[in-house]
Amino acid sequence: MEEHEAIARLKRGDPSGLEFLVQRYQVLAVRTADLIVRDRAAAEDVVQTVFIRTFDRIYQFDSARPFGPWLMRCVVNDAIKAAAKLERQVSLEADSESDVLALSEALHDPTPSPETLLEAAQSSEQVWAALGRLSPEQRAVVVLHYYLDFSETELTEKLNRPRGTIKWRLHAARERLRELLHPLWHVEAINPETLRDD
Amino acid sequence: MEDRKLTSVLKELAEQRVPEADLWDTINSQLTSRRTSHPARLQFSRFAIATVTALLLVTAVLAVTPWGQAAAQSVLKFFVPGEESYPLSPEEIATSRANVPTIAPTFMAQLVTAEVPAPTATALAPGDGCEQDATLPTVSYCGTISLAEAIVGFEAKEPPTPPFGFTFVHASADSELHKIALVYTCPSGGCQFFISQSTGPQPVSEWDKVPPEAVEPVKVNGLDGEYVAGTFILKPGATEVTWESGASTQRLRWQEGKYQFEIAMGGSPEGSGQVVDKAALIALAEGLTANNATTVVAAANADLASIEAVEAEAGFTLKQLTVLPEGFQFDSARYVPQAKGAWLVYSYEGDTGTAAIQLWTIRAADAPGDALANDFPPEALQAVGVNGYPAEYAEGMLTLTLDGIGPGTPTPAPTWAYDRNRTLAWSDGELRYTLFFFVSDWYGGELSKADMIAMAESLK
């Protein structure tokens, strides 16, 4: 079955069309939602809800356009809401703070080895911790742009925001990340090639 | 960290955290169980339709009508808790559609011959009294605050000067609800601003309902208040309205003694160089005073004067546009004595909030220097010609967006956005002209550089 056929089936109310789309997009959708919501179970809830809504509202989808971006827009928007709710319930994760502090301490060690620095610079955990300190909206823009590879123009369209808003959000998110990962940026700026050669 | 590396790390993270997913069984079971039940559709009043369609229009309507305003008693002090989204019936959606913003341009505007402006009425000039609403007999729109105060029976608090450089439009007064609203608009027409105050019990409407999590407790002169940034909107293609957080609609409510206050900002002051955020609203609220009994704020309402009256004040002849984009018409003229210049305003189908063309005329001797250099980044300016005179042209506008800003994040500086707004400035030696084309998301048209120049060259 091709995607357009699945959508046609779905528009006729045939669940087999939805099953095809779920199988095709669920992994990417859950990963995307998880990067924003930062909770696997909540991310799955978001994606399930989006797929069920897709079943209800597929008539709104223009079949001439690609389905994937449309779906991901729904996922991201719902993930932002879910993240906002979650973050109101729990304060910043304690380990996020400690990760950043640990990294900071390691980088201020007067005699850190290049390997240590490189390891720190490449630590996905540190990036994860830094992402956690962004607002859900900022995380969403980072995820759309850097993970899903949406352009600014596409972001404008997907997030239904004026271009100025997107530019600002992307800028704000990048600056916030840069601030949180300052030691990492700093390390690379000093001597990235040496570190890699080592 | 380089962008490519961030992409790589994000992918690695995503794969680590979610190696696989299998949601179909759960989704399928939910679909199956749903088919056996028929959830009741909520019924909503017609107020809901008006409330959710378009934030700018909604703000404008709600803030001046009695059913659109209330101070609610609930777990929240000044707002009423509501759901983050709710469905509309097909009839409600159909009714709402007319007010849904276009977002993207859908057509190129066509220039047509402009109609000669008819002699303009000077309604609501200072001292002219109040005009009763056509459908709400208890609501009147007054040219001065003191006239409105006489209707509601109490002295309203007001800012020492129109806030943020906005233009005072009128004061609405509701004799039944004992409510007064001071209404202002942005120079660009892209926003509406209200300061309302009332006494006594007020009806609760959809306007009062917000998701509880959207409410931020604040203090106004030490008194409890609540701030909300967001509104319900009906997005294109949607069948339910959803709460849209963000700074495009901001409200601040508090109570002083027996008086309930609300400051509401709808739309964006983009291009005005003003920052209107929570802190600015609170500062404004704390500066309101009831000691302005002699202030004639409505003097700013002189933008309803005729072209002839403006020419008499300005001391020079105003040239007028003789071609306009289809649907535009002459709206008003205004002389600004402080700057010694005059505005001619052309609105789209009578609504400057949808789109507006504004022509600023001033003696060249009173406006030395580069007309656009102070407000436009050099890279946005293009050199063009108007009737042989050198001119500067720009597409876009300085944009200040506060969405996503939270505690600890810095207040952003305005950034240039290449959007559908247009500006063209030139001088014929005697007079200097600046032609602005302002659009909101509610206008689907786009104007080309050639059209802007054609309009400029049509001045007569």
XYZ file of C-alpha atoms in Angstrom, chain B:
460
model
C 28.695 23.235 19.155
C 28.088 23.292 15.436
C 24.641 22.969 13.971
C 25.507 19.678 12.291
C 26.737 18.287 15.538
C 23.592 19.347 17.333
C 21.569 17.546 14.681
C 23.701 14.463 15.121
C 23.425 14.503 18.901
C 19.670 14.993 18.745
C 19.279 12.005 16.465
C 21.459 9.941 18.722
C 19.427 11.003 21.736
C 16.147 10.241 20.047
C 17.272 6.786 18.993
C 18.626 6.001 22.424
C 15.471 7.040 24.198
C 13.001 5.601 21.696
C 14.580 2.656 19.915
C 11.196 1.538 18.644
C 7.494 2.108 19.089
C 4.388 0.048 18.556
C 1.255 2.037 19.123
C -1.187 0.463 16.727
C -2.814 -1.995 19.126
C -3.533 0.750 21.617
C -4.800 3.139 18.962
C -6.960 0.484 17.381
C -8.512 -0.509 20.680
C -9.310 3.101 21.433
C -10.949 3.524 18.052
C -12.951 0.353 18.567
C -14.177 1.343 21.993
C -15.117 4.789 20.763
C -17.401 3.390 18.111
C -19.585 1.911 20.828
C -20.204 5.198 22.486
C -21.524 8.563 21.365
C -20.072 11.355 23.405
C -22.439 14.205 23.858
C -21.570 17.323 21.916
C -21.276 20.340 24.084
C -23.542 23.178 23.288
C -22.115 26.625 23.211
C -23.673 29.983 23.136
C -23.356 32.373 20.276
C -21.028 34.311 22.493
C -18.511 31.530 22.057
C -18.495 31.992 18.326
C -17.659 35.622 18.592
C -15.114 34.985 21.256
C -13.001 32.513 19.383
C -12.828 33.708 15.843
C -10.135 36.286 15.580
C -8.263 37.651 18.470
C -7.997 41.172 17.261
C -11.589 41.474 16.256
C -12.701 39.634 19.302
C -10.744 41.909 21.539
C -12.165 44.916 19.827
C -15.714 43.703 20.100
C -15.616 42.214 23.515
C -13.942 45.034 25.269
C -16.634 47.508 24.391
C -19.734 45.403 24.746
C -21.329 44.531 28.028
C -21.571 40.807 27.468
C -17.920 40.675 26.648
C -16.731 41.886 29.966
C -16.912 40.605 33.451
C -14.951 40.016 36.567
C -15.626 36.475 37.591
C -15.610 34.918 40.981
C -14.038 31.486 40.868
C -10.974 29.623 41.979
C -9.193 32.221 39.936
C -9.757 35.655 41.307
C -10.429 37.549 38.123
C -10.753 34.995 35.318
C -12.920 31.904 34.971
C -11.283 28.496 34.455
C -11.986 26.998 31.049
C -10.831 24.123 28.875
C -7.836 24.468 26.552
C -9.983 23.581 23.571
C -13.584 22.879 22.761
C -15.540 22.000 19.655
C -17.847 24.190 17.640
C -20.924 23.134 15.754
C -20.845 23.372 11.946
C -23.088 26.431 12.155
C -20.746 28.115 14.587
C -17.764 27.318 12.409
C -19.485 28.717 9.354
C -20.302 31.895 11.240
C -16.754 32.181 12.468
C -15.012 31.597 9.187
C -15.448 35.125 7.947
C -13.147 36.391 10.650
C -10.364 33.812 10.422
C -7.055 35.381 9.472
C -5.564 34.632 6.110
C -2.005 34.208 7.428
C -0.382 33.960 4.010
C -1.003 36.238 1.033
C -3.506 34.776 -1.370
C -3.565 37.368 -4.152
C -1.687 40.295 -5.630
C -3.561 43.509 -5.014
C -4.783 45.314 -8.125
C -4.591 49.077 -8.341
C -7.756 50.890 -9.320
C -8.722 54.526 -9.581
C -9.385 55.944 -6.148
C -12.687 57.525 -5.380
C -12.578 61.158 -4.451
C -12.982 61.356 -0.680
C -16.340 62.623 0.357
C -16.433 65.402 2.902
C -15.544 63.678 6.120
C -17.795 63.744 9.113
C -16.185 64.898 12.298
C -18.072 62.541 14.540
C -16.890 62.267 18.091
C -14.785 65.357 17.963
C -14.033 66.645 21.449
C -17.085 67.935 23.151
C -19.444 66.591 20.555
C -21.011 64.225 23.025
C -21.675 60.519 22.906
C -23.035 58.236 20.247
C -25.301 55.371 21.226
C -24.492 51.882 19.998
C -26.805 50.826 17.207
C -27.770 47.540 18.826
C -26.890 47.953 22.477
C -28.926 50.850 23.839
C -27.110 50.905 27.150
C -23.710 51.403 25.466
C -22.460 54.774 24.274
C -19.206 55.874 22.664
C -17.945 59.218 23.856
C -15.363 61.627 22.549
C -14.094 62.472 25.993
C -13.584 60.437 29.109
C -15.514 62.895 31.247
C -18.632 62.396 29.116
C -18.385 58.652 29.630
C -17.812 59.156 33.343
C -21.055 61.089 33.569
C -22.892 58.086 32.139
C -21.429 55.455 34.444
C -21.563 57.669 37.499
C -17.988 57.385 38.710
C -14.636 58.919 37.924
C -12.508 56.591 35.866
C -8.821 56.087 36.391
C -6.789 56.931 33.328
C -3.162 57.152 32.262
C -1.468 60.548 32.321
C -0.966 60.308 28.560
C -2.164 57.807 25.951
C -0.192 54.646 26.740
C 2.736 53.573 24.558
C 2.134 56.442 22.174
C -1.146 54.915 21.043
C -4.020 57.015 19.790
C -7.103 57.526 21.906
C -10.202 56.450 19.988
C -13.095 56.912 22.384
C -14.450 56.029 25.783
C -17.299 53.560 25.803
C -19.755 53.640 28.658
C -22.353 51.105 29.697
C -25.030 52.675 31.832
C -26.464 49.349 32.920
C -23.257 47.601 33.904
C -21.591 50.765 35.184
C -18.626 50.027 33.039
C -16.285 52.327 31.170
C -13.624 51.376 28.630
C -10.925 53.696 27.314
C -10.087 52.538 23.809
C -6.803 53.184 22.028
C -5.292 52.006 18.770
C -1.737 51.579 17.497
C -0.429 54.053 14.960
C -0.177 51.205 12.463
C -3.726 50.082 13.158
C -2.407 46.645 14.019
C -3.549 46.566 17.590
C -6.262 47.673 19.951
C -5.760 48.627 23.546
C -8.369 48.927 26.291
C -8.442 50.108 29.839
C -11.770 49.183 31.339
C -13.154 49.553 34.802
C -16.492 48.724 36.326
C -18.317 48.521 39.574
C -20.929 46.095 40.747
C -21.640 42.538 39.642
C -20.787 41.765 36.027
C -22.086 38.907 33.862
C -19.700 36.100 33.076
C -19.000 35.436 29.414
C -16.660 33.381 27.245
C -14.291 36.331 27.300
C -13.614 35.595 30.957
C -12.736 31.932 30.470
C -9.090 30.977 30.217
C -7.191 27.761 30.953
C -6.170 28.040 34.605
C -2.557 27.280 33.759
C -2.460 30.360 31.538
C -3.049 32.675 34.466
C -0.075 34.303 36.161
C -0.630 35.880 39.582
C 0.813 39.375 39.731
C 0.731 42.390 42.014
C -0.595 45.814 41.046
C 0.334 48.403 43.626
C 0.469 45.582 46.144
C -2.969 44.285 45.226
C -3.594 40.844 43.804
C -3.936 40.708 40.041
C -3.879 38.193 37.234
C -2.110 38.341 33.891
C -2.949 36.208 30.869
C -1.227 36.132 27.485
C -3.228 34.195 24.942
C -6.635 33.751 23.440
C -8.926 31.173 21.908
C -8.656 30.936 18.156
C -10.221 28.879 15.428
C -7.479 27.874 13.053
C -8.125 27.372 9.368
C -9.626 23.942 8.835
C -10.178 23.287 12.517
C -13.476 22.294 14.084
C -12.590 23.203 17.614
C -11.172 26.301 19.108
C -7.912 26.033 20.939
C -6.121 28.174 23.414
C -3.221 29.954 21.789
C -0.742 31.201 24.306
C 1.364 34.169 23.395
C 1.646 37.864 23.599
C -0.690 38.775 20.767
C -3.518 39.070 23.274
C -2.598 40.152 26.762
C -4.875 40.916 29.672
C -4.270 42.164 33.163
C -7.018 42.184 35.761
C -7.120 43.398 39.300
C -9.502 45.006 41.764
C -9.241 48.160 43.815
C -11.991 48.539 46.376
C -15.289 48.161 44.602
C -13.803 48.718 41.141
C -12.746 45.931 38.807
C -10.046 46.768 36.269
C -8.901 45.165 33.063
C -6.189 46.230 30.660
C -6.341 44.359 27.368
C -4.006 44.449 24.414
C -5.062 42.769 21.186
C -2.768 42.470 18.207
C 0.799 43.629 18.035
C 2.381 47.051 18.248
C 4.940 45.927 15.699
C 6.574 48.803 13.997
C 5.710 51.246 16.733
C 8.943 50.573 18.567
C 6.996 49.847 21.729
C 7.417 46.912 24.048
C 4.084 45.959 25.537
C 4.602 43.038 27.850
C 3.528 41.980 31.307
C 5.874 44.371 33.056
C 4.779 47.258 30.861
C 1.113 46.549 31.533
C 1.674 46.367 35.271
C 3.632 49.615 35.197
C 0.823 51.229 33.258
C -1.750 49.870 35.724
C 0.189 51.232 38.666
C 0.348 54.652 37.029
C -3.367 55.063 36.477
C -4.822 57.959 38.363
C -8.262 59.384 39.014
C -6.970 62.931 39.150
C -7.330 63.654 35.472
C -10.733 65.241 35.553
C -9.599 68.137 33.398
C -7.599 66.070 30.922
C -9.030 66.348 27.425
C -7.671 63.081 26.123
C -10.119 63.001 23.278
C -8.240 65.776 21.555
C -6.262 63.012 19.897
C -9.459 61.968 18.233
C -8.941 64.729 15.702
C -7.992 62.084 13.148
C -11.589 62.228 12.047
C -11.093 65.706 10.652
C -11.607 66.469 6.977
C -8.744 66.907 4.505
C -9.603 70.567 4.202
C -9.417 71.036 7.960
C -6.049 69.298 8.087
C -4.705 71.420 5.243
C -5.774 74.534 7.108
C -3.849 73.430 10.180
C -0.820 72.201 8.268
C -0.482 75.248 6.092
C 0.242 73.258 2.958
C -1.841 71.481 0.363
C -2.195 67.758 0.825
C -1.734 65.681 -2.284
C -3.941 62.613 -2.348
C -3.531 59.142 -3.811
C -5.513 58.789 -7.010
C -4.960 55.046 -7.368
C -5.394 52.535 -4.585
C -5.444 48.753 -4.279
C -8.889 47.370 -4.873
C -11.051 47.532 -1.760
C -9.216 50.465 -0.202
C -10.832 53.805 0.379
C -10.083 57.093 2.047
C -10.645 56.784 5.772
C -9.449 59.854 7.633
C -6.945 62.655 7.878
C -5.049 63.934 10.872
C -2.657 66.760 11.565
C 0.077 66.175 14.140
C 1.069 69.601 15.465
C 4.085 68.349 17.398
C 5.655 67.003 14.213
C 4.088 69.553 11.846
C 3.029 66.745 9.564
C -0.213 65.224 8.350
C -1.545 61.723 7.916
C -3.910 60.597 5.207
C -5.295 57.178 6.066
C -6.868 54.754 3.616
C -8.528 51.649 5.019
C -9.450 48.295 3.558
C -13.220 47.974 3.425
C -13.479 50.512 6.180
C -11.269 48.689 8.658
C -7.753 49.951 9.323
C -7.180 46.929 11.541
C -7.290 44.687 8.478
C -5.000 46.713 6.260
C -4.213 50.359 5.840
C -2.352 52.686 3.568
C -1.034 55.749 5.301
C 0.596 58.738 3.701
C 2.709 61.012 5.892
C 3.365 64.452 4.466
C 5.645 67.049 5.996
C 7.578 70.057 4.780
C 11.050 68.975 3.743
C 12.474 71.798 5.814
C 10.821 70.339 8.923
C 12.224 66.863 8.325
C 15.915 67.113 7.572
C 17.995 63.995 7.092
C 17.208 60.554 5.833
C 13.534 59.735 6.303
C 13.972 56.036 6.942
C 17.519 55.713 8.250
C 16.537 55.825 11.911
C 13.874 53.150 11.793
C 15.011 50.834 9.035
C 18.162 48.731 8.826
C 20.308 49.747 5.856
C 20.120 46.302 4.288
C 16.322 46.573 4.098
C 16.366 49.773 2.043
C 16.316 49.830 -1.731
C 17.003 52.893 -3.895
C 14.161 53.584 -6.321
C 12.661 56.611 -8.055
C 9.320 58.398 -7.814
C 8.541 60.790 -10.640
C 12.254 61.261 -11.130
C 12.974 61.979 -7.482
C 15.243 59.607 -5.554
C 13.316 57.434 -3.138
C 13.859 54.692 -0.588
C 11.759 51.543 -0.511
C 11.551 48.763 2.075
C 9.685 45.516 2.420
C 9.039 44.364 5.962
C 8.894 45.851 9.370
C 10.685 45.815 12.666
C 9.107 43.002 14.591
C 9.068 42.408 18.282
C 7.747 39.058 19.333
C 7.382 38.058 22.922
C 6.064 34.539 22.376
C 8.001 31.965 24.292
C 9.580 34.465 26.608
C 9.584 33.295 30.165
C 11.199 34.017 33.473
C 14.908 34.453 33.083
C 14.854 35.042 29.360
C 15.887 38.465 28.181
C 13.503 40.924 26.602
C 14.166 40.636 22.892
C 15.213 43.470 20.677
C 13.084 44.149 17.613
C 14.233 42.271 14.550
C 13.557 43.043 10.930
C 10.968 40.786 9.357
C 10.588 40.669 5.587
C 6.838 40.548 5.485
C 4.054 42.155 3.447
C 4.387 45.588 4.979
C 5.786 48.180 2.568
C 7.307 51.617 2.954
C 8.296 54.172 0.340
C 9.832 57.571 1.128
C 10.752 60.448 -1.164
C 10.802 64.205 -1.395
C 9.919 66.590 -4.183
C 12.069 69.298 -2.632
C 9.234 71.142 -0.956
C 7.419 68.300 0.770
C 8.598 64.955 2.044
C 6.321 61.951 1.686
C 6.352 58.549 3.340
C 3.872 56.007 2.077
C 3.131 53.038 4.321
C 1.262 49.886 3.427
C 0.323 48.036 6.604
C -1.261 44.594 6.514
C -2.495 42.201 9.150
C -3.150 38.492 8.809
C -6.733 39.375 8.053
C -5.836 40.834 4.671
C -4.845 38.294 2.053
C -3.397 40.686 -0.491
C 0.157 41.539 -1.367
C 1.458 44.717 -2.980
C 4.482 44.866 -5.278
C 7.215 47.456 -5.350
C 5.920 48.657 -8.718
C 2.462 49.147 -7.220
C 3.864 51.169 -4.352
C 5.701 53.397 -6.791
C 2.608 53.673 -8.984
C 0.589 54.815 -5.995
C 3.253 57.337 -5.066
C 3.371 58.691 -8.604
C -0.412 59.058 -8.616
C -0.363 61.815 -5.983
C -2.366 64.825 -7.075
